[in-house]
Coordinates of C-alpha atoms and ligand atoms in Angstrom, one line a residue:
X203 CA 0.0 0.0 0.0
X204 CA 1.4 3.4 -0.9
X205 CA 0.2 5.5 2.0
X206 CA -1.5 5.6 5.4
X207 CA -4.6 6.8 3.6
X208 CA -5.2 4.4 0.8
X209 CA -7.3 5.4 -2.2
X210 CA -9.2 2.6 -3.9
X211 CA -11.0 2.4 -7.3
X212 CA -14.2 0.5 -7.4
X213 CA -15.7 -0.4 -10.8
X214 CA -19.4 -1.4 -10.9
X215 CA -22.7 0.0 -11.9
X216 CA -24.9 2.7 -10.6
X217 CA -28.4 1.2 -10.0
X218 CA -30.2 4.4 -9.2
X219 CA -32.6 2.6 -6.9
X220 CA -32.0 -0.8 -5.4
X221 CA -29.4 -0.7 -2.6
X222 CA -26.7 -2.5 -4.5
X223 CA -23.4 -1.9 -6.4
X224 CA -22.1 1.7 -6.1
X225 CA -24.9 3.0 -3.8
X226 CA -23.7 0.4 -1.3
X227 CA -20.0 0.4 -2.1
X228 CA -19.4 4.1 -1.6
X229 CA -21.0 4.5 1.8
X230 CA -19.7 1.2 3.1
X231 CA -16.1 1.8 2.0
X232 CA -16.2 5.4 3.2
X233 CA -17.5 4.3 6.6
X234 CA -14.4 2.0 6.9
X235 CA -12.3 5.2 6.5
X236 CA -11.0 4.5 3.0
X237 CA -11.2 6.9 0.1
X238 CA -13.3 5.4 -2.7
X239 CA -13.0 6.6 -6.3
X240 CA -15.4 5.2 -8.8
X241 CA -15.6 4.1 -12.4
X242 CA -19.2 3.4 -13.2
X243 CA -19.7 0.4 -15.5
X244 CA -23.3 1.2 -16.4
X245 CA -26.2 3.3 -15.2
X246 CA -29.5 1.5 -14.6
X247 CA -32.8 2.9 -13.3
X248 CA -32.9 0.0 -10.8
X249 CA -31.1 -3.3 -10.4
X250 CA -32.2 -6.2 -12.5
X251 CA -33.4 -8.5 -9.7
X252 CA -37.2 -8.1 -9.6
X253 CA -37.9 -4.7 -11.1
X254 CA -39.4 -4.8 -14.6
X255 CA -38.5 -2.5 -17.6
X256 CA -35.3 -1.0 -16.1
X257 CA -33.1 1.2 -18.3
X258 CA -29.5 0.3 -19.0
X259 CA -26.8 2.7 -20.2
X260 CA -23.6 0.9 -20.9
X261 CA -20.6 3.1 -20.1
X262 CA -17.9 0.9 -21.8
X263 CA -17.1 3.5 -24.4
X264 CA -16.4 6.2 -21.8
X265 CA -13.8 4.2 -20.0
X266 CA -10.8 4.7 -22.4
X267 CA -11.1 8.5 -22.3
X268 CA -11.5 8.5 -18.5
X269 CA -8.4 6.4 -18.3
X270 CA -6.5 8.7 -20.6
X271 CA -7.4 11.7 -18.4
X272 CA -6.2 9.8 -15.3
X273 CA -3.0 9.0 -17.1
X274 CA -2.4 12.7 -17.9
X275 CA -3.1 13.6 -14.2
X276 CA -0.9 10.9 -12.9
X277 CA -3.7 9.2 -11.0
X278 CA -3.0 5.8 -9.5
X279 CA -4.8 3.6 -7.0
X280 CA -3.8 1.6 -3.9
X281 CA -6.4 -1.2 -4.5
X282 CA -9.2 -2.1 -6.9
X283 CA -12.5 -3.7 -6.2
X284 CA -14.6 -4.7 -9.2
X285 CA -18.3 -5.8 -9.1
X286 CA -21.1 -5.8 -11.7
X287 CA -19.6 -5.0 -15.2
X288 CA -21.6 -3.8 -18.2
X289 CA -20.3 -5.8 -21.2
X290 CA -17.9 -8.4 -22.4
X291 CA -15.7 -5.7 -24.1
X292 CA -15.7 -3.8 -20.8
X293 CA -14.1 -6.7 -19.0
X294 CA -11.0 -6.4 -21.2
X295 CA -10.8 -2.6 -20.7
X296 CA -11.2 -3.1 -16.9
X297 CA -8.3 -5.6 -16.9
X298 CA -6.1 -3.1 -18.7
X299 CA -7.1 -0.2 -16.3
X300 CA -6.3 -2.4 -13.3
X301 CA -2.8 -2.9 -14.7
X302 CA -2.1 0.6 -15.9
X303 CA -3.5 2.6 -12.9
X304 CA -1.9 0.4 -10.2
X305 CA 0.5 1.5 -7.5
X306 CA 3.0 -1.4 -7.2
X307 CA 1.5 -4.1 -5.0
X308 CA -2.1 -2.7 -5.1
X309 CA -4.5 -5.7 -4.5
X310 CA -7.1 -6.5 -7.0
X311 CA -10.3 -7.6 -5.3
X312 CA -12.7 -9.2 -7.8
X313 CA -16.4 -9.9 -7.1
X314 CA -17.6 -11.7 -10.2
X315 CA -21.1 -10.3 -9.6
X316 CA -23.1 -12.1 -12.3
X317 CA -25.2 -14.9 -10.8
X318 CA -26.9 -16.4 -7.8
X319 CA -29.2 -19.3 -6.8
X320 CA -27.9 -21.4 -9.7
X321 CA -28.6 -18.8 -12.5
X322 CA -26.9 -16.0 -14.3
X323 CA -28.5 -12.5 -13.7
X324 CA -30.7 -11.2 -16.5
X325 CA -28.5 -10.0 -19.4
X326 CA -25.4 -12.2 -18.8
X327 CA -24.3 -14.8 -21.2
X328 CA -21.7 -17.7 -21.5
X329 CA -19.5 -15.2 -23.4
X330 CA -19.5 -12.9 -20.3
X331 CA -18.6 -15.9 -18.1
X332 CA -15.6 -16.6 -20.3
X333 CA -14.5 -12.9 -20.1
X334 CA -14.9 -13.0 -16.3
X335 CA -12.6 -16.0 -16.1
X336 CA -9.8 -13.8 -17.5
X337 CA -10.5 -11.2 -14.9
X338 CA -10.5 -13.9 -12.2
X339 CA -7.0 -14.8 -13.3
X340 CA -5.8 -11.3 -12.3
X341 CA -7.4 -11.4 -8.8
X342 CA -5.5 -11.2 -5.6
X343 CA -8.8 -12.0 -4.0
X344 CA -11.9 -13.4 -5.8
X345 CA -15.1 -13.3 -3.8
X346 CA -17.8 -15.5 -5.5
X347 CA -20.9 -17.1 -4.2
X348 CA -21.3 -20.8 -5.0
X349 CA -23.2 -20.1 -8.2
X350 CA -20.5 -17.8 -9.5
X351 CA -17.8 -20.2 -8.5
X352 CA -19.6 -23.0 -10.4
X353 CA -20.0 -21.0 -13.5
X354 CA -16.3 -19.9 -13.5
X355 CA -15.0 -23.4 -12.9
X356 CA -17.4 -25.3 -15.0
X357 CA -18.3 -27.5 -12.0
X358 CA -21.9 -28.5 -11.6
X359 CA -23.9 -26.1 -9.3
X360 CA -25.2 -27.8 -6.1
X361 CA -27.6 -26.4 -3.5
X362 CA -26.4 -28.8 -0.9
X363 CA -22.8 -30.0 -0.8
X364 CA -20.0 -31.1 1.4
X365 CA -16.5 -29.7 2.1
X366 CA -15.0 -31.7 -0.8
X367 CA -17.3 -29.9 -3.2
X368 CA -16.4 -26.5 -1.8
X369 CA -12.7 -27.3 -2.0
X370 CA -13.1 -28.3 -5.6
X371 CA -14.6 -24.9 -6.4
X372 CA -11.8 -23.2 -4.7
X373 CA -9.2 -25.3 -6.4
X374 CA -10.8 -24.5 -9.8
X375 CA -10.7 -20.8 -9.0
X376 CA -7.0 -21.0 -8.0
X377 CA -6.3 -23.0 -11.2
X378 CA -7.8 -20.0 -13.2
X379 CA -5.0 -17.9 -11.7
X380 CA -6.8 -16.2 -8.7
X381 CA -4.2 -15.9 -5.9
X382 CA -6.6 -16.2 -3.0
X383 CA -10.3 -17.1 -2.7
X384 CA -13.1 -16.1 -0.4
X385 CA -16.2 -18.2 -1.0
X386 CA -19.4 -16.7 0.4
X387 CA -22.7 -18.2 1.5
X388 CA -21.1 -21.6 2.4
X389 CA -23.3 -23.6 4.8
X390 CA -23.2 -27.2 5.7
X391 CA -26.3 -27.3 8.0
X392 CA -29.7 -25.7 7.6
X393 CA -29.2 -23.1 10.3
X394 CA -25.7 -22.0 9.5
X395 CA -23.8 -20.3 6.7
X396 CA -20.4 -18.7 6.4
X397 CA -17.4 -17.9 4.4
X398 CA -14.3 -20.0 3.5
X399 CA -11.0 -18.1 3.1
X400 CA -8.3 -19.8 1.0
X401 CA -5.2 -17.7 1.5
X402 CA -1.6 -18.6 0.8
X403 CA -2.5 -22.3 0.6
X404 CA -4.3 -22.2 4.0
X405 CA -8.1 -22.7 4.5
X406 CA -10.2 -21.1 7.3
X407 CA -13.9 -21.3 7.7
X408 CA -16.0 -18.6 9.5
X409 CA -19.4 -20.0 10.3
X410 CA -22.3 -18.0 11.5
X411 CA -26.1 -18.0 11.9
X412 CA -28.1 -18.3 8.6
X413 CA -31.2 -16.1 8.6
X414 CA -34.3 -17.2 6.8
X415 CA -34.7 -13.9 5.0
X416 CA -32.5 -13.5 1.9
X417 CA -31.9 -10.0 0.7
X418 CA -30.8 -8.6 -2.7
X419 CA -27.4 -6.8 -2.7
X420 CA -25.8 -8.6 0.2
X421 CA -22.9 -9.8 -2.0
X422 CA -22.1 -6.1 -2.7
X423 CA -22.3 -5.2 1.0
X424 CA -20.1 -8.2 1.7
X425 CA -17.4 -7.3 -0.9
X426 CA -17.5 -3.6 0.1
X427 CA -17.0 -4.3 3.8
X428 CA -14.3 -6.9 3.0
X429 CA -12.4 -4.3 0.9
X430 CA -12.8 -1.5 3.4
X431 CA -11.6 -3.7 6.3
X432 CA -8.7 -5.2 4.3
X433 CA -7.5 -1.7 3.2
X434 CA -7.5 -0.7 6.9
X435 CA -4.9 -3.3 7.5
X436 CA -7.0 -6.2 8.8
X437 CA -6.0 -9.7 7.7
X438 CA -8.0 -11.3 4.9
X439 CA -9.6 -13.7 7.4
X440 CA -10.5 -10.9 9.8
X441 CA -11.9 -8.8 6.9
X442 CA -14.0 -11.8 5.8
X443 CA -15.3 -12.3 9.4
X444 CA -16.1 -8.6 9.8
X445 CA -17.9 -8.4 6.5
X446 CA -19.9 -11.6 7.3
X447 CA -21.0 -10.3 10.7
X448 CA -22.0 -7.0 9.1
X449 CA -24.1 -8.7 6.4
X450 CA -26.0 -10.6 9.2
X451 CA -26.7 -7.3 11.0
X452 CA -27.9 -5.7 7.7
X453 CA -30.4 -8.6 7.1
X454 CA -31.6 -8.4 10.7
X455 CA -32.1 -4.7 10.2
X456 CA -34.3 -5.2 7.1
X457 CA -38.0 -5.5 7.4
X458 CA -39.4 -8.6 5.6
X459 CA -41.5 -6.4 3.2
X460 CA -38.4 -4.5 2.1
X461 CA -37.8 -6.8 -0.9
X462 CA -35.3 -5.1 -3.1
X463 CA -32.2 -4.6 -0.9
X464 CA -30.8 -4.8 2.6
X465 CA -31.1 -1.9 5.0
X466 CA -27.4 -1.5 5.6
X467 CA -27.4 2.2 6.6
X468 CA -28.7 1.9 10.1
X469 CA -26.0 -0.6 11.2
X470 CA -23.0 1.2 9.6
X471 CA -21.9 2.3 13.1
X472 CA -21.4 -1.4 14.0
X473 CA -19.2 -1.9 11.0
X474 CA -17.1 1.1 11.9
X475 CA -16.6 -0.2 15.4
X476 CA -15.6 -3.7 14.1
X477 CA -13.1 -2.2 11.6
X478 CA -11.6 0.0 14.3
X479 CA -11.4 -2.6 17.1
X480 CA -8.2 -4.7 17.4
Ligands
PXL117 O1 -26.1 -7.0 -6.5 C1 -25.6 -7.4 -7.7 C2 -26.1 -6.5 -8.8 C3 -25.5 -5.3 -9.1 N1 -26.0 -4.5 -10.1 C4 -27.1 -4.9 -10.8 C5 -27.8 -6.0 -10.5 C6 -27.3 -6.9 -9.5 C7 -28.0 -8.1 -9.2 O2 -29.0 -8.5 -9.7 O3 -28.9 -6.3 -11.2 C8 -27.6 -4.0 -11.9

């Protein structure tokens, strides 16, 4: 990291309404005490998970000029966190920006946000999955859920599984070239879920309560909190644990009829405390 006050670049969409992607990443990363610069991948009127007739403005063609300007200004970043991307062509441009705008040693945190519950999100294709494999190869940390890991590795998606299956997903992601893997939403019993961190050849599991309610956008909350904590010098495992506990609190804070996102705002104070406590 280049400085005491790291500046990160997060690349994902603006869903104007929906409590996901940049509307989550900015407040969560800022709450962790980390400066967040943004490169919006697309602008949508809402996210695509349940709203009908959303607008979609792909910003792929703006990216090269934005990068040129940053180059003239000598702007570099201490870390990158990528989420939902707008097109296959964009994935290549993002890979190039991650390499050209990078302070030496800046970690690349990749959330291959493209699928859940065994299915690709509306609008994503097999070609996009192929492109995402190339971005996965650049990752210092890749943070997929089971569905995304299955798509990226070509391993059959399973709703219930054992440790050997989870290990095979992680091995497949490492074989793609990702240096470390954080698999989210891993549960072996009906009442529990958790995250498995494969770092530097070691595996650690953080298990916690599984809540009945499932909320849209929790993957983005998770990856944002992980990034914020990690950039504040917490270990990968501690960051994974802090992010998992925060997501649980976000879901607990969300009324059952609030269907489109998780109410992360009211419990940001708890995240701040967790990131600051040693
Ligand atoms: O939370 C992931 C996400 C981000 N951005 C958009 C989405 C989704 C998930 O559906 O639709 C636009």
